[in-house]
PDB file of C-alpha atoms in Angstrom:
ATOM      1  CA  SER A1328      30.803 140.368 251.387  1.00 52.00           C
ATOM      2  CA  GLN A1329      28.552 143.312 250.786  1.00 55.00           C
ATOM      3  CA  GLN A1330      28.230 144.196 247.116  1.00 64.00           C
ATOM      4  CA  GLY A1331      24.487 144.682 246.744  1.00 71.00           C
ATOM      5  CA  GLU A1332      22.076 147.417 247.322  1.00 81.00           C
ATOM      6  CA  GLU A1333      18.344 147.034 247.718  1.00 86.00           C
ATOM      7  CA  ASP A1334      15.588 149.453 247.015  1.00 88.00           C
ATOM      8  CA  PRO A1335      13.515 150.516 248.823  1.00 93.00           C
ATOM      9  CA  GLN A1336      15.067 150.227 252.217  1.00 91.00           C
ATOM     10  CA  ALA A1337      11.589 150.041 253.728  1.00 94.00           C
ATOM     11  CA  LEU A1338       8.210 149.270 252.237  1.00 96.00           C
ATOM     12  CA  SER A1339       4.776 149.393 253.868  1.00 97.00           C
ATOM     13  CA  ILE A1340       1.733 148.006 252.083  1.00 97.00           C
ATOM     14  CA  GLN A1341      -1.788 146.762 252.807  1.00 97.00           C
ATOM     15  CA  GLU A1342      -2.551 143.099 253.025  1.00 97.00           C
ATOM     16  CA  GLY A1343      -3.563 141.778 249.599  1.00 97.00           C
ATOM     17  CA  GLU A1344      -1.331 144.251 247.684  1.00 97.00           C
ATOM     18  CA  ASN A1345       1.754 143.288 245.749  1.00 98.00           C
ATOM     19  CA  ALA A1346       5.257 144.071 247.067  1.00 97.00           C
ATOM     20  CA  THR A1347       8.152 144.637 244.746  1.00 97.00           C
ATOM     21  CA  MET A1348      11.815 144.837 245.935  1.00 97.00           C
ATOM     22  CA  ASN A1349      14.780 145.623 243.766  1.00 96.00           C
ATOM     23  CA  CYS A1350      18.393 144.580 244.098  1.00 94.00           C
ATOM     24  CA  SER A1351      21.520 145.755 242.327  1.00 94.00           C
ATOM     25  CA  TYR A1352      24.883 143.997 242.399  1.00 91.00           C
ATOM     26  CA  LYS A1353      28.389 144.832 241.162  1.00 88.00           C
ATOM     27  CA  THR A1354      30.194 141.766 239.867  1.00 84.00           C
ATOM     28  CA  SER A1355      29.372 138.954 237.445  1.00 85.00           C
ATOM     29  CA  ILE A1356      27.445 136.151 239.146  1.00 87.00           C
ATOM     30  CA  ASN A1357      26.727 132.465 239.013  1.00 87.00           C
ATOM     31  CA  ASN A1358      23.327 132.921 240.537  1.00 91.00           C
ATOM     32  CA  LEU A1359      21.273 135.275 242.693  1.00 93.00           C
ATOM     33  CA  GLN A1360      19.306 134.195 245.763  1.00 94.00           C
ATOM     34  CA  TRP A1361      16.638 135.877 247.877  1.00 96.00           C
ATOM     35  CA  TYR A1362      16.324 135.322 251.624  1.00 96.00           C
ATOM     36  CA  ARG A1363      13.790 136.398 254.237  1.00 97.00           C
ATOM     37  CA  GLN A1364      14.607 137.290 257.791  1.00 95.00           C
ATOM     38  CA  ASN A1365      11.904 137.524 260.395  1.00 95.00           C
ATOM     39  CA  SER A1366      12.668 139.811 263.317  1.00 91.00           C
ATOM     40  CA  GLY A1367      15.263 138.236 265.662  1.00 88.00           C
ATOM     41  CA  ARG A1368      15.622 135.149 263.526  1.00 92.00           C
ATOM     42  CA  GLY A1369      18.062 133.704 260.997  1.00 92.00           C
ATOM     43  CA  LEU A1370      17.837 134.126 257.211  1.00 94.00           C
ATOM     44  CA  VAL A1371      15.688 131.628 255.359  1.00 95.00           C
ATOM     45  CA  HIS A1372      16.191 130.808 251.677  1.00 95.00           C
ATOM     46  CA  LEU A1373      13.301 131.766 249.354  1.00 96.00           C
ATOM     47  CA  ILE A1374      14.393 131.309 245.812  1.00 96.00           C
ATOM     48  CA  LEU A1375      17.454 130.991 243.561  1.00 94.00           C
ATOM     49  CA  ILE A1376      17.753 132.208 239.991  1.00 95.00           C
ATOM     50  CA  ARG A1377      20.668 131.187 237.830  1.00 93.00           C
ATOM     51  CA  SER A1378      22.614 133.609 235.733  1.00 93.00           C
ATOM     52  CA  ASN A1379      21.204 132.175 232.503  1.00 94.00           C
ATOM     53  CA  GLU A1380      17.611 132.529 233.695  1.00 96.00           C
ATOM     54  CA  ARG A1381      15.544 135.703 233.325  1.00 97.00           C
ATOM     55  CA  GLU A1382      12.505 134.883 235.429  1.00 98.00           C
ATOM     56  CA  LYS A1383      11.474 132.331 238.027  1.00 97.00           C
ATOM     57  CA  HIS A1384       8.343 131.662 239.998  1.00 97.00           C
ATOM     58  CA  SER A1385       7.697 129.889 243.280  1.00 96.00           C
ATOM     59  CA  GLY A1386       4.208 130.105 244.777  1.00 97.00           C
ATOM     60  CA  ARG A1387       3.467 133.826 245.320  1.00 97.00           C
ATOM     61  CA  LEU A1388       7.073 134.792 244.553  1.00 98.00           C
ATOM     62  CA  ARG A1389       8.326 136.002 241.213  1.00 98.00           C
ATOM     63  CA  VAL A1390      12.022 136.792 240.626  1.00 98.00           C
ATOM     64  CA  THR A1391      13.518 138.480 237.583  1.00 98.00           C
ATOM     65  CA  LEU A1392      17.116 138.774 236.739  1.00 97.00           C
ATOM     66  CA  ASP A1393      18.763 141.243 234.293  1.00 96.00           C
ATOM     67  CA  THR A1394      22.485 140.484 234.117  1.00 94.00           C
ATOM     68  CA  SER A1395      23.117 143.318 231.617  1.00 94.00           C
ATOM     69  CA  LYS A1396      21.864 145.818 234.251  1.00 94.00           C
ATOM     70  CA  LYS A1397      23.198 143.740 237.136  1.00 94.00           C
ATOM     71  CA  SER A1398      19.826 143.859 238.835  1.00 95.00           C
ATOM     72  CA  SER A1399      17.065 141.613 240.171  1.00 96.00           C
ATOM     73  CA  SER A1400      13.578 142.079 241.514  1.00 97.00           C
ATOM     74  CA  LEU A1401      11.449 140.154 243.878  1.00 98.00           C
ATOM     75  CA  LEU A1402       7.654 140.353 243.583  1.00 98.00           C
ATOM     76  CA  ILE A1403       5.440 139.025 246.308  1.00 98.00           C
ATOM     77  CA  THR A1404       1.833 138.847 245.142  1.00 97.00           C
ATOM     78  CA  ALA A1405      -1.269 139.041 247.363  1.00 97.00           C
ATOM     79  CA  SER A1406       0.804 139.872 250.395  1.00 97.00           C
ATOM     80  CA  ARG A1407      -0.114 138.631 253.911  1.00 97.00           C
ATOM     81  CA  ALA A1408       0.690 139.936 257.331  1.00 97.00           C
ATOM     82  CA  ALA A1409       2.952 136.916 257.751  1.00 96.00           C
ATOM     83  CA  ASP A1410       5.135 138.256 254.915  1.00 97.00           C
ATOM     84  CA  THR A1411       6.280 141.081 257.241  1.00 98.00           C
ATOM     85  CA  ALA A1412      10.052 140.582 257.375  1.00 97.00           C
ATOM     86  CA  SER A1413      13.353 141.831 255.891  1.00 95.00           C
ATOM     87  CA  TYR A1414      14.276 140.539 252.507  1.00 96.00           C
ATOM     88  CA  PHE A1415      17.898 140.170 251.264  1.00 94.00           C
ATOM     89  CA  CYS A1416      19.266 139.485 247.868  1.00 94.00           C
ATOM     90  CA  VAL A1417      22.570 137.473 247.787  1.00 92.00           C
ATOM     91  CA  SER A1418      24.608 137.450 244.639  1.00 89.00           C
ATOM     92  CA  THR A1419      26.998 134.548 244.167  1.00 86.00           C
ATOM     93  CA  GLY A1420      30.237 135.188 242.328  1.00 78.00           C
ATOM     94  CA  ASN A1421      33.486 133.986 243.863  1.00 75.00           C
ATOM     95  CA  GLN A1422      31.763 134.437 247.234  1.00 80.00           C
ATOM     96  CA  PHE A1423      28.373 135.306 248.595  1.00 86.00           C
ATOM     97  CA  TYR A1424      27.532 139.015 248.453  1.00 86.00           C
ATOM     98  CA  PHE A1425      24.693 140.324 250.607  1.00 89.00           C
ATOM     99  CA  GLY A1426      22.450 143.272 249.905  1.00 88.00           C
ATOM    100  CA  THR A1427      21.513 145.674 252.693  1.00 88.00           C
ATOM    101  CA  GLY A1428      17.914 144.412 252.793  1.00 92.00           C
ATOM    102  CA  THR A1429      14.364 145.759 252.353  1.00 94.00           C
ATOM    103  CA  SER A1430      12.142 145.853 255.382  1.00 95.00           C
ATOM    104  CA  LEU A1431       8.624 144.946 254.416  1.00 97.00           C
ATOM    105  CA  THR A1432       5.609 145.678 256.594  1.00 97.00           C
ATOM    106  CA  VAL A1433       2.254 144.273 255.573  1.00 97.00           C
ATOM    107  CA  ILE A1434      -0.637 145.885 257.372  1.00 97.00           C
ATOM    108  CA  PRO A1435      -3.604 143.615 258.082  1.00 94.00           C
TER     109      PRO A1435
ATOM    110  CA  ASN B 263      17.170 117.121 261.573  1.00 65.00           C
ATOM    111  CA  ALA B 264      18.199 120.324 263.504  1.00 81.00           C
ATOM    112  CA  GLY B 265      20.046 122.065 260.617  1.00 94.00           C
ATOM    113  CA  VAL B 266      22.420 124.768 261.965  1.00 96.00           C
ATOM    114  CA  THR B 267      22.492 125.222 265.705  1.00 96.00           C
ATOM    115  CA  GLN B 268      24.104 128.224 267.352  1.00 97.00           C
ATOM    116  CA  THR B 269      24.713 128.775 271.115  1.00 97.00           C
ATOM    117  CA  PRO B 270      24.378 130.870 273.091  1.00 97.00           C
ATOM    118  CA  LYS B 271      21.473 132.977 271.768  1.00 96.00           C
ATOM    119  CA  PHE B 272      22.396 135.921 273.992  1.00 97.00           C
ATOM    120  CA  GLN B 273      25.565 136.899 275.728  1.00 96.00           C
ATOM    121  CA  VAL B 274      26.818 139.999 277.574  1.00 97.00           C
ATOM    122  CA  LEU B 275      30.510 140.448 277.983  1.00 97.00           C
ATOM    123  CA  LYS B 276      32.813 143.051 279.512  1.00 97.00           C
ATOM    124  CA  THR B 277      35.516 144.612 277.419  1.00 97.00           C
ATOM    125  CA  GLY B 278      38.572 142.366 277.354  1.00 97.00           C
ATOM    126  CA  GLN B 279      36.737 139.161 278.129  1.00 97.00           C
ATOM    127  CA  SER B 280      36.988 136.236 275.748  1.00 96.00           C
ATOM    128  CA  MET B 281      34.281 133.785 274.695  1.00 96.00           C
ATOM    129  CA  THR B 282      33.343 131.246 272.063  1.00 98.00           C
ATOM    130  CA  LEU B 283      30.213 131.145 269.956  1.00 98.00           C
ATOM    131  CA  GLN B 284      29.346 127.584 269.004  1.00 98.00           C
ATOM    132  CA  CYS B 285      27.984 126.454 265.674  1.00 98.00           C
ATOM    133  CA  ALA B 286      27.065 122.928 264.675  1.00 97.00           C
ATOM    134  CA  GLN B 287      25.378 121.522 261.561  1.00 97.00           C
ATOM    135  CA  ASP B 288      24.048 118.014 260.999  1.00 96.00           C
ATOM    136  CA  MET B 289      23.666 118.210 257.184  1.00 94.00           C
ATOM    137  CA  ASN B 290      27.252 117.062 256.395  1.00 93.00           C
ATOM    138  CA  HIS B 291      28.018 120.321 254.641  1.00 93.00           C
ATOM    139  CA  GLU B 292      31.599 120.940 253.755  1.00 92.00           C
ATOM    140  CA  TYR B 293      31.275 124.747 253.777  1.00 93.00           C
ATOM    141  CA  MET B 294      30.601 126.871 256.814  1.00 94.00           C
ATOM    142  CA  SER B 295      30.896 130.554 257.632  1.00 95.00           C
ATOM    143  CA  TRP B 296      30.418 133.221 260.265  1.00 97.00           C
ATOM    144  CA  TYR B 297      28.775 136.563 259.616  1.00 96.00           C
ATOM    145  CA  ARG B 298      27.993 139.560 261.730  1.00 96.00           C
ATOM    146  CA  GLN B 299      24.907 141.668 261.118  1.00 95.00           C
ATOM    147  CA  ASP B 300      24.844 145.310 262.153  1.00 92.00           C
ATOM    148  CA  PRO B 301      21.928 147.694 261.541  1.00 83.00           C
ATOM    149  CA  GLY B 302      21.756 148.954 257.968  1.00 74.00           C
ATOM    150  CA  MET B 303      24.792 147.022 256.904  1.00 75.00           C
ATOM    151  CA  GLY B 304      23.522 143.612 255.794  1.00 81.00           C
ATOM    152  CA  LEU B 305      25.742 140.625 256.638  1.00 91.00           C
ATOM    153  CA  ARG B 306      29.534 140.816 256.617  1.00 92.00           C
ATOM    154  CA  LEU B 307      31.769 137.742 256.373  1.00 93.00           C
ATOM    155  CA  ILE B 308      34.086 137.112 259.336  1.00 96.00           C
ATOM    156  CA  HIS B 309      35.613 133.748 258.581  1.00 96.00           C
ATOM    157  CA  TYR B 310      34.725 130.732 256.501  1.00 94.00           C
ATOM    158  CA  SER B 311      35.797 127.114 256.025  1.00 94.00           C
ATOM    159  CA  VAL B 312      35.685 124.912 252.984  1.00 91.00           C
ATOM    160  CA  GLY B 313      36.250 121.678 254.929  1.00 92.00           C
ATOM    161  CA  ALA B 314      37.649 120.196 258.113  1.00 93.00           C
ATOM    162  CA  GLY B 315      41.062 121.647 258.864  1.00 94.00           C
ATOM    163  CA  ILE B 316      40.686 124.526 256.304  1.00 94.00           C
ATOM    164  CA  THR B 317      39.688 128.060 257.273  1.00 95.00           C
ATOM    165  CA  ASP B 318      40.177 131.480 255.736  1.00 94.00           C
ATOM    166  CA  GLN B 319      39.496 135.090 256.515  1.00 95.00           C
ATOM    167  CA  GLY B 320      36.529 137.070 255.322  1.00 92.00           C
ATOM    168  CA  GLU B 321      35.895 140.758 255.164  1.00 90.00           C
ATOM    169  CA  VAL B 322      36.046 141.557 258.917  1.00 94.00           C
ATOM    170  CA  PRO B 323      38.329 138.928 260.581  1.00 96.00           C
ATOM    171  CA  ASN B 324      40.184 141.121 263.129  1.00 96.00           C
ATOM    172  CA  GLY B 325      39.524 140.153 266.734  1.00 96.00           C
ATOM    173  CA  TYR B 326      38.027 136.747 265.803  1.00 97.00           C
ATOM    174  CA  ASN B 327      39.543 133.273 265.583  1.00 97.00           C
ATOM    175  CA  VAL B 328      38.139 130.062 264.147  1.00 97.00           C
ATOM    176  CA  SER B 329      39.036 126.402 263.802  1.00 96.00           C
ATOM    177  CA  ARG B 330      37.358 123.475 262.026  1.00 97.00           C
ATOM    178  CA  SER B 331      38.437 120.230 263.583  1.00 96.00           C
ATOM    179  CA  THR B 332      35.326 118.336 262.429  1.00 96.00           C
ATOM    180  CA  THR B 333      32.861 118.734 259.560  1.00 95.00           C
ATOM    181  CA  GLU B 334      30.020 119.432 262.020  1.00 96.00           C
ATOM    182  CA  ASP B 335      31.498 122.168 264.216  1.00 97.00           C
ATOM    183  CA  PHE B 336      32.754 125.633 263.483  1.00 98.00           C
ATOM    184  CA  PRO B 337      33.293 127.684 266.645  1.00 98.00           C
ATOM    185  CA  LEU B 338      34.057 131.412 266.567  1.00 98.00           C
ATOM    186  CA  ARG B 339      36.293 132.789 269.301  1.00 98.00           C
ATOM    187  CA  LEU B 340      36.438 136.383 270.439  1.00 96.00           C
ATOM    188  CA  LEU B 341      39.940 136.828 271.808  1.00 92.00           C
ATOM    189  CA  SER B 342      39.502 140.128 273.738  1.00 96.00           C
ATOM    190  CA  ALA B 343      35.997 141.531 273.347  1.00 96.00           C
ATOM    191  CA  ALA B 344      35.580 145.153 272.349  1.00 97.00           C
ATOM    192  CA  PRO B 345      32.380 147.270 272.249  1.00 96.00           C
ATOM    193  CA  SER B 346      32.744 147.343 268.439  1.00 96.00           C
ATOM    194  CA  GLN B 347      32.031 143.657 268.453  1.00 97.00           C
ATOM    195  CA  THR B 348      28.506 144.217 269.802  1.00 97.00           C
ATOM    196  CA  SER B 349      26.446 142.653 267.000  1.00 97.00           C
ATOM    197  CA  VAL B 350      24.279 139.704 265.990  1.00 97.00           C
ATOM    198  CA  TYR B 351      26.334 136.820 264.759  1.00 98.00           C
ATOM    199  CA  PHE B 352      25.097 134.206 262.274  1.00 97.00           C
ATOM    200  CA  CYS B 353      26.598 130.878 261.306  1.00 97.00           C
ATOM    201  CA  ALA B 354      25.786 129.429 257.961  1.00 96.00           C
ATOM    202  CA  SER B 355      26.557 126.262 256.050  1.00 95.00           C
ATOM    203  CA  TRP B 356      26.090 125.141 252.480  1.00 92.00           C
ATOM    204  CA  ARG B 357      26.647 121.999 250.450  1.00 88.00           C
ATOM    205  CA  SER B 358      28.501 122.921 247.288  1.00 78.00           C
ATOM    206  CA  ALA B 359      30.757 125.781 246.366  1.00 68.00           C
ATOM    207  CA  LEU B 360      28.651 128.806 245.487  1.00 59.00           C
ATOM    208  CA  ALA B 361      25.982 126.711 243.767  1.00 63.00           C
ATOM    209  CA  GLY B 362      23.324 126.296 246.430  1.00 77.00           C
ATOM    210  CA  GLU B 363      21.457 127.831 249.203  1.00 89.00           C
ATOM    211  CA  LEU B 364      22.883 128.895 252.595  1.00 92.00           C
ATOM    212  CA  PHE B 365      21.416 127.411 255.748  1.00 95.00           C
ATOM    213  CA  PHE B 366      21.525 129.853 258.706  1.00 96.00           C
ATOM    214  CA  GLY B 367      21.444 129.378 262.444  1.00 96.00           C
ATOM    215  CA  GLU B 368      19.077 131.504 264.542  1.00 95.00           C
ATOM    216  CA  GLY B 369      21.792 133.955 265.536  1.00 96.00           C
ATOM    217  CA  SER B 370      23.716 134.903 268.663  1.00 97.00           C
ATOM    218  CA  ARG B 371      23.214 138.434 270.037  1.00 96.00           C
ATOM    219  CA  LEU B 372      26.377 139.680 271.716  1.00 97.00           C
ATOM    220  CA  THR B 373      26.718 142.822 273.761  1.00 97.00           C
ATOM    221  CA  VAL B 374      30.085 144.057 274.879  1.00 97.00           C
ATOM    222  CA  LEU B 375      30.029 146.601 277.686  1.00 96.00           C
TER     223      LEU B 375
END
């Protein structure tokens, strides 16, 4: 169920800066989702973008999808210390494929 | 509304022991799955179920057994624990086939000595 790679593996930024994470996947998809995982907790759904969409916004989150390049990006604007977590992309084809995750640290 | 509940949160086993990780969801989801999460490897699918009485293997099924007698419950059994099964286990459920979000439990951290 692992067919995605995320870049960077780790990211450290100052509070207030923007954070960008990238995800690549291998197969054709129905949709792509992003999840957040706080340390020692389960994954929580953030946003879903369908294969026929190119960009989607939700609060401080902006997701883009380029199906020709099989890639997606997650932008978190005006980051906060509470955004410190691991972020995973999940591509959905005939099953769910998880990326390896980006560990984001937001320094207050 | 509790969502997905996993028990226990922590467990230490000796090699060769057996145990069951419990998973229950109260959202009436047809689909449920078990994943294991190891450092640097994301989540790997162990077993999944598309409805009561129906289960199938995922990417890493060896050493694990599942059953789905009710819509709500999806227990994961370790038949004879091995150190390679030391991991964090997550149960997830979702409503419709590959069209919606996954709901995860809080995880069960298993150590096999």
